[in-house]
């Protein structure tokens, strides 16, 4: 990583931590939206290299879908987030699942590691199939998640992102191979 990316990341982390302590979830949701709009031009200019995780959360034949509050708000996606510098991806996965949807995985299986270009960032995505216990209670972050739903893996809504569709298919392909 270049020096610019860790600096940018540290600034974003510090601002987010300060806002989390001071704002209500509703106001933090607005701050996330504004922050996303501010960061997009910055990403366009700097083209940062980032690492992220995504999770296909499974409970039998059902999969958890989320709608984020700040990006692609009209589309269903799978939970995920950024890997902090020098953080293990498995640790990031567990942290993001706890933060975004309040779930603890029973088992995790890495199903993909791929390059992606999202919002002008050059991202290395680590994708996991995550199994949770039947009856697990989903507690979405009011600031980050607008909606959650459990759907049959073979009956996804039309607004599901193409990436989520591919990873869900891969997660169940790996399970039944």
Short mmCIF file of N, CA and C in Angstrom, two decimals:
data_model
loop_
_atom_site.label_atom_id
_atom_site.label_comp_id
_atom_site.label_asym_id
_atom_site.label_seq_id
_atom_site.Cartn_x
_atom_site.Cartn_y
_atom_site.Cartn_z
N UNK A 1 0.83 -1.18 0.00
CA UNK A 1 0.00 0.00 0.00
C UNK A 1 0.87 1.24 0.00
N UNK A 2 0.38 2.28 -0.60
CA UNK A 2 1.12 3.54 -0.57
C UNK A 2 0.84 4.24 0.75
N UNK A 3 1.60 5.30 1.02
CA UNK A 3 1.39 6.04 2.26
C UNK A 3 0.04 6.74 2.27
N UNK A 4 -0.45 7.14 1.09
CA UNK A 4 -1.71 7.88 1.01
C UNK A 4 -2.89 7.03 1.49
N UNK A 5 -2.93 5.76 1.10
CA UNK A 5 -4.07 4.94 1.46
C UNK A 5 -4.18 4.71 2.97
N UNK A 6 -3.08 4.34 3.68
CA UNK A 6 -3.24 4.20 5.12
C UNK A 6 -3.65 5.52 5.79
N UNK A 7 -3.13 6.65 5.28
CA UNK A 7 -3.51 7.94 5.86
C UNK A 7 -4.99 8.19 5.66
N UNK A 8 -5.48 7.99 4.45
CA UNK A 8 -6.90 8.17 4.16
C UNK A 8 -7.72 7.24 5.04
N UNK A 9 -7.30 6.01 5.14
CA UNK A 9 -8.03 5.04 5.94
C UNK A 9 -8.07 5.48 7.40
N UNK A 10 -6.93 5.95 7.93
CA UNK A 10 -6.88 6.38 9.33
C UNK A 10 -7.81 7.56 9.57
N UNK A 11 -7.86 8.50 8.63
CA UNK A 11 -8.75 9.66 8.77
C UNK A 11 -10.21 9.21 8.77
N UNK A 12 -10.57 8.36 7.83
CA UNK A 12 -11.95 7.87 7.75
C UNK A 12 -12.32 7.11 9.02
N UNK A 13 -11.43 6.25 9.50
CA UNK A 13 -11.69 5.51 10.74
C UNK A 13 -11.87 6.44 11.94
N UNK A 14 -11.03 7.47 12.05
CA UNK A 14 -11.12 8.40 13.17
C UNK A 14 -12.43 9.18 13.13
N UNK A 15 -12.80 9.65 11.95
CA UNK A 15 -14.05 10.40 11.81
C UNK A 15 -15.24 9.50 12.13
N UNK A 16 -15.23 8.27 11.61
CA UNK A 16 -16.33 7.36 11.87
C UNK A 16 -16.45 7.05 13.36
N UNK A 17 -15.34 6.81 14.03
CA UNK A 17 -15.37 6.51 15.46
C UNK A 17 -15.94 7.68 16.25
N UNK A 18 -15.54 8.90 15.89
CA UNK A 18 -16.05 10.08 16.58
C UNK A 18 -17.56 10.23 16.34
N UNK A 19 -18.00 10.02 15.11
CA UNK A 19 -19.42 10.14 14.80
C UNK A 19 -20.25 9.07 15.50
N UNK A 20 -19.72 7.84 15.57
CA UNK A 20 -20.45 6.76 16.25
C UNK A 20 -20.70 7.10 17.72
N UNK A 21 -19.75 7.78 18.35
CA UNK A 21 -19.91 8.14 19.76
C UNK A 21 -20.91 9.27 19.96
N UNK A 22 -21.07 10.14 18.97
CA UNK A 22 -21.84 11.37 19.16
C UNK A 22 -23.23 11.37 18.51
N UNK A 23 -23.44 10.58 17.49
CA UNK A 23 -24.69 10.67 16.73
C UNK A 23 -25.64 9.51 17.02
N UNK A 24 -26.92 9.80 16.85
CA UNK A 24 -27.93 8.75 16.93
C UNK A 24 -27.81 7.89 15.66
N UNK A 25 -28.36 6.68 15.68
CA UNK A 25 -28.29 5.85 14.47
C UNK A 25 -28.88 6.52 13.23
N UNK A 26 -29.95 7.26 13.38
CA UNK A 26 -30.56 7.95 12.24
C UNK A 26 -29.63 9.01 11.66
N UNK A 27 -29.01 9.76 12.51
CA UNK A 27 -28.07 10.80 12.03
C UNK A 27 -26.79 10.17 11.49
N UNK A 28 -26.38 9.06 12.09
CA UNK A 28 -25.20 8.36 11.60
C UNK A 28 -25.48 7.80 10.20
N UNK A 29 -26.71 7.38 9.95
CA UNK A 29 -27.10 6.91 8.62
C UNK A 29 -26.92 8.03 7.59
N UNK A 30 -27.34 9.23 7.93
CA UNK A 30 -27.16 10.39 7.04
C UNK A 30 -25.68 10.68 6.85
N UNK A 31 -24.90 10.58 7.92
CA UNK A 31 -23.46 10.82 7.83
C UNK A 31 -22.80 9.79 6.90
N UNK A 32 -23.23 8.53 6.97
CA UNK A 32 -22.70 7.51 6.06
C UNK A 32 -23.00 7.86 4.60
N UNK A 33 -24.22 8.30 4.35
CA UNK A 33 -24.59 8.68 2.98
C UNK A 33 -23.74 9.84 2.48
N UNK A 34 -23.59 10.85 3.32
CA UNK A 34 -22.77 12.01 2.94
C UNK A 34 -21.31 11.61 2.76
N UNK A 35 -20.80 10.80 3.68
CA UNK A 35 -19.42 10.34 3.59
C UNK A 35 -19.17 9.56 2.31
N UNK A 36 -20.11 8.73 1.95
CA UNK A 36 -20.00 7.96 0.71
C UNK A 36 -19.94 8.90 -0.50
N UNK A 37 -20.79 9.92 -0.50
CA UNK A 37 -20.80 10.87 -1.61
C UNK A 37 -19.50 11.67 -1.68
N UNK A 38 -18.89 11.95 -0.54
CA UNK A 38 -17.61 12.67 -0.51
C UNK A 38 -16.47 11.78 -0.96
N UNK A 39 -16.49 10.52 -0.53
CA UNK A 39 -15.39 9.60 -0.85
C UNK A 39 -15.37 9.17 -2.31
N UNK A 40 -16.51 9.10 -2.96
CA UNK A 40 -16.53 8.64 -4.36
C UNK A 40 -15.62 9.46 -5.27
N UNK A 41 -15.67 10.81 -5.24
CA UNK A 41 -14.73 11.56 -6.09
C UNK A 41 -13.27 11.34 -5.67
N UNK A 42 -13.03 11.19 -4.37
CA UNK A 42 -11.67 10.93 -3.88
C UNK A 42 -11.16 9.61 -4.44
N UNK A 43 -12.01 8.59 -4.43
CA UNK A 43 -11.64 7.29 -4.99
C UNK A 43 -11.40 7.40 -6.49
N UNK A 44 -12.18 8.25 -7.17
CA UNK A 44 -12.00 8.43 -8.60
C UNK A 44 -10.62 9.00 -8.90
N UNK A 45 -10.19 9.95 -8.07
CA UNK A 45 -8.89 10.61 -8.28
C UNK A 45 -7.74 9.70 -7.87
N UNK A 46 -7.85 9.05 -6.73
CA UNK A 46 -6.72 8.29 -6.18
C UNK A 46 -6.69 6.83 -6.60
N UNK A 47 -7.83 6.26 -7.01
CA UNK A 47 -7.91 4.85 -7.39
C UNK A 47 -7.22 3.95 -6.35
N UNK A 48 -7.68 4.02 -5.10
CA UNK A 48 -6.98 3.27 -4.04
C UNK A 48 -7.10 1.76 -4.21
N UNK A 49 -6.14 1.06 -3.64
CA UNK A 49 -6.19 -0.40 -3.56
C UNK A 49 -6.70 -0.74 -2.16
N UNK A 50 -7.78 -1.49 -2.12
CA UNK A 50 -8.38 -1.84 -0.84
C UNK A 50 -8.61 -3.35 -0.79
N UNK A 51 -8.88 -3.83 0.41
CA UNK A 51 -9.25 -5.23 0.61
C UNK A 51 -10.60 -5.25 1.30
N UNK A 52 -11.43 -6.20 0.92
CA UNK A 52 -12.74 -6.30 1.52
C UNK A 52 -13.15 -7.74 1.70
N UNK A 53 -14.20 -7.93 2.51
CA UNK A 53 -14.79 -9.25 2.69
C UNK A 53 -16.28 -9.16 2.36
N UNK A 54 -16.80 -10.26 1.88
CA UNK A 54 -18.24 -10.42 1.66
C UNK A 54 -18.62 -11.77 2.21
N UNK A 55 -19.86 -11.88 2.69
CA UNK A 55 -20.31 -13.12 3.30
C UNK A 55 -21.65 -13.56 2.74
N UNK A 56 -21.70 -14.79 2.25
CA UNK A 56 -22.97 -15.41 1.89
C UNK A 56 -23.42 -16.12 3.15
N UNK A 57 -24.34 -15.49 3.88
CA UNK A 57 -24.81 -16.03 5.15
C UNK A 57 -25.94 -17.01 4.86
N UNK A 58 -25.70 -18.29 5.22
CA UNK A 58 -26.65 -19.37 4.92
C UNK A 58 -27.26 -19.93 6.20
N UNK A 59 -28.51 -20.29 6.07
CA UNK A 59 -29.20 -21.05 7.10
C UNK A 59 -30.04 -22.06 6.35
N UNK A 60 -29.47 -23.24 6.15
CA UNK A 60 -30.12 -24.24 5.31
C UNK A 60 -30.16 -23.79 3.87
N UNK A 61 -31.36 -23.74 3.31
CA UNK A 61 -31.52 -23.31 1.91
C UNK A 61 -31.81 -21.81 1.79
N UNK A 62 -31.79 -21.12 2.91
CA UNK A 62 -32.06 -19.67 2.88
C UNK A 62 -30.76 -18.89 2.99
N UNK A 63 -30.77 -17.70 2.40
CA UNK A 63 -29.60 -16.83 2.42
C UNK A 63 -30.04 -15.44 2.88
N UNK A 64 -29.15 -14.77 3.61
CA UNK A 64 -29.45 -13.45 4.15
C UNK A 64 -29.06 -12.37 3.13
N UNK A 65 -29.99 -11.50 2.81
CA UNK A 65 -29.73 -10.35 1.93
C UNK A 65 -29.90 -9.07 2.72
N UNK A 66 -29.10 -8.07 2.37
CA UNK A 66 -29.17 -6.77 3.05
C UNK A 66 -29.29 -5.65 2.02
N UNK A 67 -29.88 -4.56 2.45
CA UNK A 67 -29.87 -3.30 1.69
C UNK A 67 -29.11 -2.31 2.54
N UNK A 68 -28.02 -1.79 1.97
CA UNK A 68 -27.22 -0.81 2.69
C UNK A 68 -27.89 0.56 2.66
N UNK A 69 -27.51 1.42 3.58
CA UNK A 69 -28.12 2.74 3.67
C UNK A 69 -27.39 3.78 2.83
N UNK A 70 -26.21 3.47 2.33
CA UNK A 70 -25.39 4.51 1.70
C UNK A 70 -25.03 4.24 0.25
N UNK A 71 -24.95 3.01 -0.20
CA UNK A 71 -24.55 2.71 -1.58
C UNK A 71 -25.51 1.70 -2.17
N UNK A 72 -25.88 1.89 -3.42
CA UNK A 72 -26.78 0.96 -4.10
C UNK A 72 -27.96 0.59 -3.20
N UNK A 73 -28.64 1.62 -2.71
CA UNK A 73 -29.69 1.45 -1.70
C UNK A 73 -30.92 0.72 -2.22
N UNK A 74 -31.10 0.66 -3.52
CA UNK A 74 -32.28 0.00 -4.07
C UNK A 74 -32.03 -1.47 -4.38
N UNK A 75 -30.80 -1.94 -4.13
CA UNK A 75 -30.45 -3.31 -4.49
C UNK A 75 -30.16 -4.15 -3.25
N UNK A 76 -30.51 -5.43 -3.35
CA UNK A 76 -30.18 -6.39 -2.31
C UNK A 76 -28.75 -6.88 -2.54
N UNK A 77 -28.01 -7.03 -1.47
CA UNK A 77 -26.61 -7.45 -1.56
C UNK A 77 -26.34 -8.42 -0.41
N UNK A 78 -25.09 -8.88 -0.32
CA UNK A 78 -24.67 -9.71 0.79
C UNK A 78 -23.83 -8.84 1.74
N UNK A 79 -23.83 -9.14 3.03
CA UNK A 79 -23.07 -8.31 3.98
C UNK A 79 -21.58 -8.35 3.71
N UNK A 80 -20.89 -7.31 4.14
CA UNK A 80 -19.44 -7.26 3.97
C UNK A 80 -18.88 -5.93 4.42
N UNK A 81 -17.57 -5.77 4.23
CA UNK A 81 -16.93 -4.52 4.63
C UNK A 81 -15.45 -4.53 4.31
N UNK A 82 -14.79 -3.46 4.73
CA UNK A 82 -13.37 -3.26 4.47
C UNK A 82 -12.50 -4.01 5.47
N UNK A 83 -11.38 -4.51 4.98
CA UNK A 83 -10.37 -5.12 5.83
C UNK A 83 -9.45 -4.00 6.28
N UNK A 84 -9.27 -3.88 7.57
CA UNK A 84 -8.35 -2.86 8.10
C UNK A 84 -6.92 -3.24 7.76
N UNK A 85 -6.04 -2.25 7.65
CA UNK A 85 -4.63 -2.58 7.38
C UNK A 85 -4.09 -3.56 8.44
N UNK A 86 -3.42 -4.58 7.98
CA UNK A 86 -2.83 -5.61 8.84
C UNK A 86 -3.85 -6.42 9.64
N UNK A 87 -5.10 -6.45 9.20
CA UNK A 87 -6.13 -7.26 9.87
C UNK A 87 -6.33 -8.55 9.07
N UNK A 88 -6.50 -9.65 9.76
CA UNK A 88 -6.76 -10.94 9.13
C UNK A 88 -8.17 -10.93 8.54
N UNK A 89 -8.35 -11.49 7.35
CA UNK A 89 -9.65 -11.44 6.68
C UNK A 89 -10.72 -12.22 7.45
N UNK A 90 -10.35 -13.31 8.09
CA UNK A 90 -11.32 -14.08 8.88
C UNK A 90 -11.81 -13.25 10.08
N UNK A 91 -10.90 -12.51 10.70
CA UNK A 91 -11.27 -11.62 11.79
C UNK A 91 -12.18 -10.51 11.28
N UNK A 92 -11.87 -9.96 10.12
CA UNK A 92 -12.71 -8.92 9.51
C UNK A 92 -14.10 -9.46 9.26
N UNK A 93 -14.18 -10.67 8.72
CA UNK A 93 -15.47 -11.29 8.44
C UNK A 93 -16.33 -11.35 9.70
N UNK A 94 -15.76 -11.84 10.77
CA UNK A 94 -16.50 -11.96 12.04
C UNK A 94 -16.89 -10.58 12.58
N UNK A 95 -15.98 -9.61 12.48
CA UNK A 95 -16.27 -8.25 12.96
C UNK A 95 -17.40 -7.62 12.15
N UNK A 96 -17.33 -7.73 10.83
CA UNK A 96 -18.35 -7.12 9.98
C UNK A 96 -19.72 -7.77 10.18
N UNK A 97 -19.76 -9.09 10.33
CA UNK A 97 -21.04 -9.75 10.58
C UNK A 97 -21.64 -9.30 11.91
N UNK A 98 -20.80 -9.15 12.92
CA UNK A 98 -21.29 -8.69 14.21
C UNK A 98 -21.79 -7.24 14.12
N UNK A 99 -21.02 -6.38 13.43
CA UNK A 99 -21.38 -4.96 13.32
C UNK A 99 -22.63 -4.75 12.47
N UNK A 100 -22.69 -5.40 11.31
CA UNK A 100 -23.76 -5.11 10.36
C UNK A 100 -25.06 -5.84 10.67
N UNK A 101 -24.99 -7.12 11.05
CA UNK A 101 -26.22 -7.89 11.22
C UNK A 101 -26.31 -8.62 12.55
N UNK A 102 -25.32 -8.46 13.42
CA UNK A 102 -25.38 -9.04 14.75
C UNK A 102 -25.35 -10.56 14.77
N UNK A 103 -24.66 -11.19 13.82
CA UNK A 103 -24.60 -12.65 13.76
C UNK A 103 -23.21 -13.17 14.06
N UNK A 104 -23.16 -14.35 14.64
CA UNK A 104 -21.90 -15.06 14.87
C UNK A 104 -21.94 -16.34 14.05
N UNK A 105 -20.93 -16.56 13.20
CA UNK A 105 -20.96 -17.76 12.36
C UNK A 105 -20.66 -19.04 13.13
N UNK A 106 -21.32 -20.12 12.70
CA UNK A 106 -20.98 -21.45 13.21
C UNK A 106 -19.78 -21.99 12.45
N UNK A 107 -19.79 -21.79 11.13
CA UNK A 107 -18.72 -22.28 10.27
C UNK A 107 -18.53 -21.30 9.11
N UNK A 108 -17.27 -21.17 8.66
CA UNK A 108 -16.98 -20.32 7.51
C UNK A 108 -16.12 -21.11 6.52
N UNK A 109 -16.38 -20.88 5.24
CA UNK A 109 -15.62 -21.51 4.17
C UNK A 109 -15.31 -20.44 3.14
N UNK A 110 -14.03 -20.27 2.83
CA UNK A 110 -13.67 -19.30 1.80
C UNK A 110 -14.05 -19.87 0.45
N UNK A 111 -14.85 -19.11 -0.32
CA UNK A 111 -15.31 -19.61 -1.62
C UNK A 111 -14.72 -18.83 -2.78
N UNK A 112 -14.12 -17.67 -2.51
CA UNK A 112 -13.53 -16.90 -3.61
C UNK A 112 -12.59 -15.84 -3.07
N UNK A 113 -11.59 -15.54 -3.88
CA UNK A 113 -10.74 -14.37 -3.68
C UNK A 113 -10.55 -13.80 -5.07
N UNK A 114 -11.05 -12.60 -5.27
CA UNK A 114 -11.04 -12.06 -6.62
C UNK A 114 -10.82 -10.56 -6.63
N UNK A 115 -10.38 -10.08 -7.77
CA UNK A 115 -10.19 -8.65 -7.98
C UNK A 115 -11.52 -8.04 -8.41
N UNK A 116 -11.79 -6.85 -7.91
CA UNK A 116 -13.03 -6.16 -8.28
C UNK A 116 -12.74 -4.67 -8.39
N UNK A 117 -13.53 -4.00 -9.17
CA UNK A 117 -13.48 -2.54 -9.25
C UNK A 117 -14.86 -2.03 -8.84
N UNK A 118 -14.90 -1.46 -7.65
CA UNK A 118 -16.15 -0.94 -7.11
C UNK A 118 -15.94 0.52 -6.75
N UNK A 119 -16.78 1.40 -7.28
CA UNK A 119 -16.67 2.83 -6.99
C UNK A 119 -15.27 3.37 -7.26
N UNK A 120 -14.64 2.88 -8.31
CA UNK A 120 -13.30 3.31 -8.74
C UNK A 120 -12.16 2.82 -7.85
N UNK A 121 -12.49 2.01 -6.85
CA UNK A 121 -11.44 1.41 -6.02
C UNK A 121 -11.00 0.11 -6.68
N UNK A 122 -9.73 -0.19 -6.55
CA UNK A 122 -9.21 -1.49 -6.99
C UNK A 122 -9.21 -2.38 -5.75
N UNK A 123 -10.14 -3.29 -5.72
CA UNK A 123 -10.39 -4.03 -4.49
C UNK A 123 -10.07 -5.51 -4.65
N UNK A 124 -9.49 -6.09 -3.62
CA UNK A 124 -9.28 -7.54 -3.52
C UNK A 124 -10.35 -8.03 -2.56
N UNK A 125 -11.32 -8.78 -3.07
CA UNK A 125 -12.43 -9.27 -2.26
C UNK A 125 -12.22 -10.71 -1.84
N UNK A 126 -12.45 -10.98 -0.57
CA UNK A 126 -12.41 -12.32 0.00
C UNK A 126 -13.86 -12.67 0.33
N UNK A 127 -14.38 -13.72 -0.30
CA UNK A 127 -15.79 -14.07 -0.13
C UNK A 127 -15.88 -15.39 0.61
N UNK A 128 -16.76 -15.42 1.61
CA UNK A 128 -16.93 -16.59 2.45
C UNK A 128 -18.38 -17.05 2.42
N UNK A 129 -18.57 -18.36 2.51
CA UNK A 129 -19.89 -18.94 2.82
C UNK A 129 -19.91 -19.09 4.34
N UNK A 130 -20.93 -18.57 4.96
CA UNK A 130 -21.03 -18.55 6.42
C UNK A 130 -22.31 -19.25 6.82
N UNK A 131 -22.19 -20.24 7.67
CA UNK A 131 -23.37 -20.94 8.17
C UNK A 131 -23.69 -20.42 9.57
N UNK A 132 -24.98 -20.15 9.80
CA UNK A 132 -25.44 -19.70 11.12
C UNK A 132 -26.48 -20.69 11.64
N UNK A 133 -26.68 -20.66 12.93
CA UNK A 133 -27.61 -21.59 13.58
C UNK A 133 -29.05 -21.26 13.18
N UNK A 134 -29.87 -22.29 13.01
CA UNK A 134 -31.30 -22.03 12.76
C UNK A 134 -31.89 -21.22 13.90
N UNK A 135 -32.71 -20.26 13.56
CA UNK A 135 -33.33 -19.41 14.58
C UNK A 135 -32.45 -18.27 15.05
N UNK A 136 -31.28 -18.08 14.42
CA UNK A 136 -30.41 -16.96 14.79
C UNK A 136 -31.15 -15.65 14.57
N UNK A 137 -31.03 -14.76 15.54
CA UNK A 137 -31.69 -13.46 15.45
C UNK A 137 -30.78 -12.47 14.74
N UNK A 138 -31.31 -11.87 13.70
CA UNK A 138 -30.57 -10.85 12.96
C UNK A 138 -30.86 -9.51 13.62
N UNK A 139 -29.80 -8.79 14.00
CA UNK A 139 -29.91 -7.47 14.60
C UNK A 139 -29.16 -6.48 13.72
N UNK A 140 -29.84 -5.95 12.68
CA UNK A 140 -29.13 -5.07 11.74
C UNK A 140 -28.72 -3.75 12.37
N UNK A 141 -27.58 -3.25 11.93
CA UNK A 141 -27.12 -1.92 12.34
C UNK A 141 -28.06 -0.90 11.71
N UNK A 142 -28.68 -0.08 12.54
CA UNK A 142 -29.62 0.92 12.03
C UNK A 142 -28.93 1.96 11.17
N UNK A 143 -27.64 2.17 11.39
CA UNK A 143 -26.91 3.18 10.63
C UNK A 143 -26.47 2.64 9.26
N UNK A 144 -26.12 1.37 9.18
CA UNK A 144 -25.55 0.82 7.95
C UNK A 144 -26.53 0.02 7.10
N UNK A 145 -27.51 -0.60 7.73
CA UNK A 145 -28.40 -1.53 7.03
C UNK A 145 -29.82 -0.98 7.04
N UNK A 146 -30.39 -0.80 5.83
CA UNK A 146 -31.76 -0.30 5.70
C UNK A 146 -32.77 -1.42 5.86
N UNK A 147 -32.45 -2.62 5.35
CA UNK A 147 -33.38 -3.74 5.42
C UNK A 147 -32.61 -5.05 5.32
N UNK A 148 -33.18 -6.09 5.91
CA UNK A 148 -32.63 -7.45 5.80
C UNK A 148 -33.78 -8.40 5.47
N UNK A 149 -33.44 -9.48 4.79
CA UNK A 149 -34.45 -10.52 4.56
C UNK A 149 -33.75 -11.85 4.31
N UNK A 150 -34.43 -12.91 4.71
CA UNK A 150 -33.98 -14.27 4.40
C UNK A 150 -34.75 -14.70 3.17
N UNK A 151 -34.04 -15.18 2.17
CA UNK A 151 -34.67 -15.62 0.92
C UNK A 151 -34.17 -17.02 0.58
N UNK A 152 -34.99 -17.80 -0.13
CA UNK A 152 -34.47 -19.08 -0.63
C UNK A 152 -33.33 -18.80 -1.62
N UNK A 153 -32.27 -19.58 -1.56
CA UNK A 153 -31.11 -19.31 -2.42
C UNK A 153 -31.45 -19.40 -3.90
N UNK A 154 -32.49 -20.12 -4.24
CA UNK A 154 -32.87 -20.24 -5.65
C UNK A 154 -34.08 -19.38 -6.00
N UNK A 155 -34.44 -18.44 -5.14
CA UNK A 155 -35.57 -17.55 -5.39
C UNK A 155 -35.25 -16.12 -5.00
N UNK A 156 -34.13 -15.62 -5.47
CA UNK A 156 -33.69 -14.27 -5.09
C UNK A 156 -34.56 -13.20 -5.78
N UNK A 157 -34.77 -12.07 -5.11
CA UNK A 157 -35.56 -11.00 -5.73
C UNK A 157 -34.82 -10.40 -6.94
N UNK A 158 -35.56 -9.82 -7.88
CA UNK A 158 -34.94 -9.25 -9.09
C UNK A 158 -33.93 -8.13 -8.79
N UNK A 159 -34.07 -7.45 -7.67
CA UNK A 159 -33.17 -6.34 -7.34
C UNK A 159 -31.86 -6.80 -6.70
N UNK A 160 -31.59 -8.09 -6.69
CA UNK A 160 -30.33 -8.60 -6.13
C UNK A 160 -29.19 -8.28 -7.08
N UNK A 161 -28.06 -7.81 -6.54
CA UNK A 161 -26.92 -7.45 -7.39
C UNK A 161 -26.38 -8.68 -8.11
N UNK A 162 -25.86 -8.49 -9.32
CA UNK A 162 -25.27 -9.63 -10.04
C UNK A 162 -24.15 -10.31 -9.26
N UNK A 163 -23.32 -9.52 -8.56
CA UNK A 163 -22.23 -10.10 -7.76
C UNK A 163 -22.80 -11.01 -6.68
N UNK A 164 -23.83 -10.54 -5.96
CA UNK A 164 -24.44 -11.36 -4.90
C UNK A 164 -25.01 -12.65 -5.49
N UNK A 165 -25.66 -12.56 -6.64
CA UNK A 165 -26.21 -13.76 -7.28
C UNK A 165 -25.12 -14.79 -7.58
N UNK A 166 -23.98 -14.30 -8.14
CA UNK A 166 -22.88 -15.22 -8.48
C UNK A 166 -22.31 -15.87 -7.22
N UNK A 167 -22.10 -15.09 -6.18
CA UNK A 167 -21.50 -15.64 -4.96
C UNK A 167 -22.45 -16.58 -4.23
N UNK A 168 -23.74 -16.29 -4.26
CA UNK A 168 -24.72 -17.19 -3.64
C UNK A 168 -24.75 -18.51 -4.40
N UNK A 169 -24.76 -18.44 -5.71
CA UNK A 169 -24.72 -19.67 -6.52
C UNK A 169 -23.45 -20.47 -6.21
N UNK A 170 -22.32 -19.78 -6.10
CA UNK A 170 -21.06 -20.47 -5.80
C UNK A 170 -21.10 -21.09 -4.41
N UNK A 171 -21.68 -20.40 -3.43
CA UNK A 171 -21.74 -20.92 -2.06
C UNK A 171 -22.55 -22.21 -2.00
N UNK A 172 -23.63 -22.26 -2.73
CA UNK A 172 -24.45 -23.47 -2.70
C UNK A 172 -23.87 -24.54 -3.62
N UNK A 173 -23.19 -24.16 -4.67
CA UNK A 173 -22.52 -25.14 -5.52
C UNK A 173 -21.45 -25.87 -4.70
N UNK A 174 -20.66 -25.11 -3.93
CA UNK A 174 -19.62 -25.71 -3.10
C UNK A 174 -20.24 -26.65 -2.07
N UNK A 175 -21.39 -26.28 -1.54
CA UNK A 175 -22.03 -27.09 -0.50
C UNK A 175 -22.51 -28.44 -1.06
N UNK A 176 -23.02 -28.45 -2.29
CA UNK A 176 -23.64 -29.66 -2.82
C UNK A 176 -22.76 -30.43 -3.78
N UNK A 177 -21.53 -29.98 -3.97
CA UNK A 177 -20.63 -30.68 -4.89
C UNK A 177 -20.24 -32.03 -4.37
#
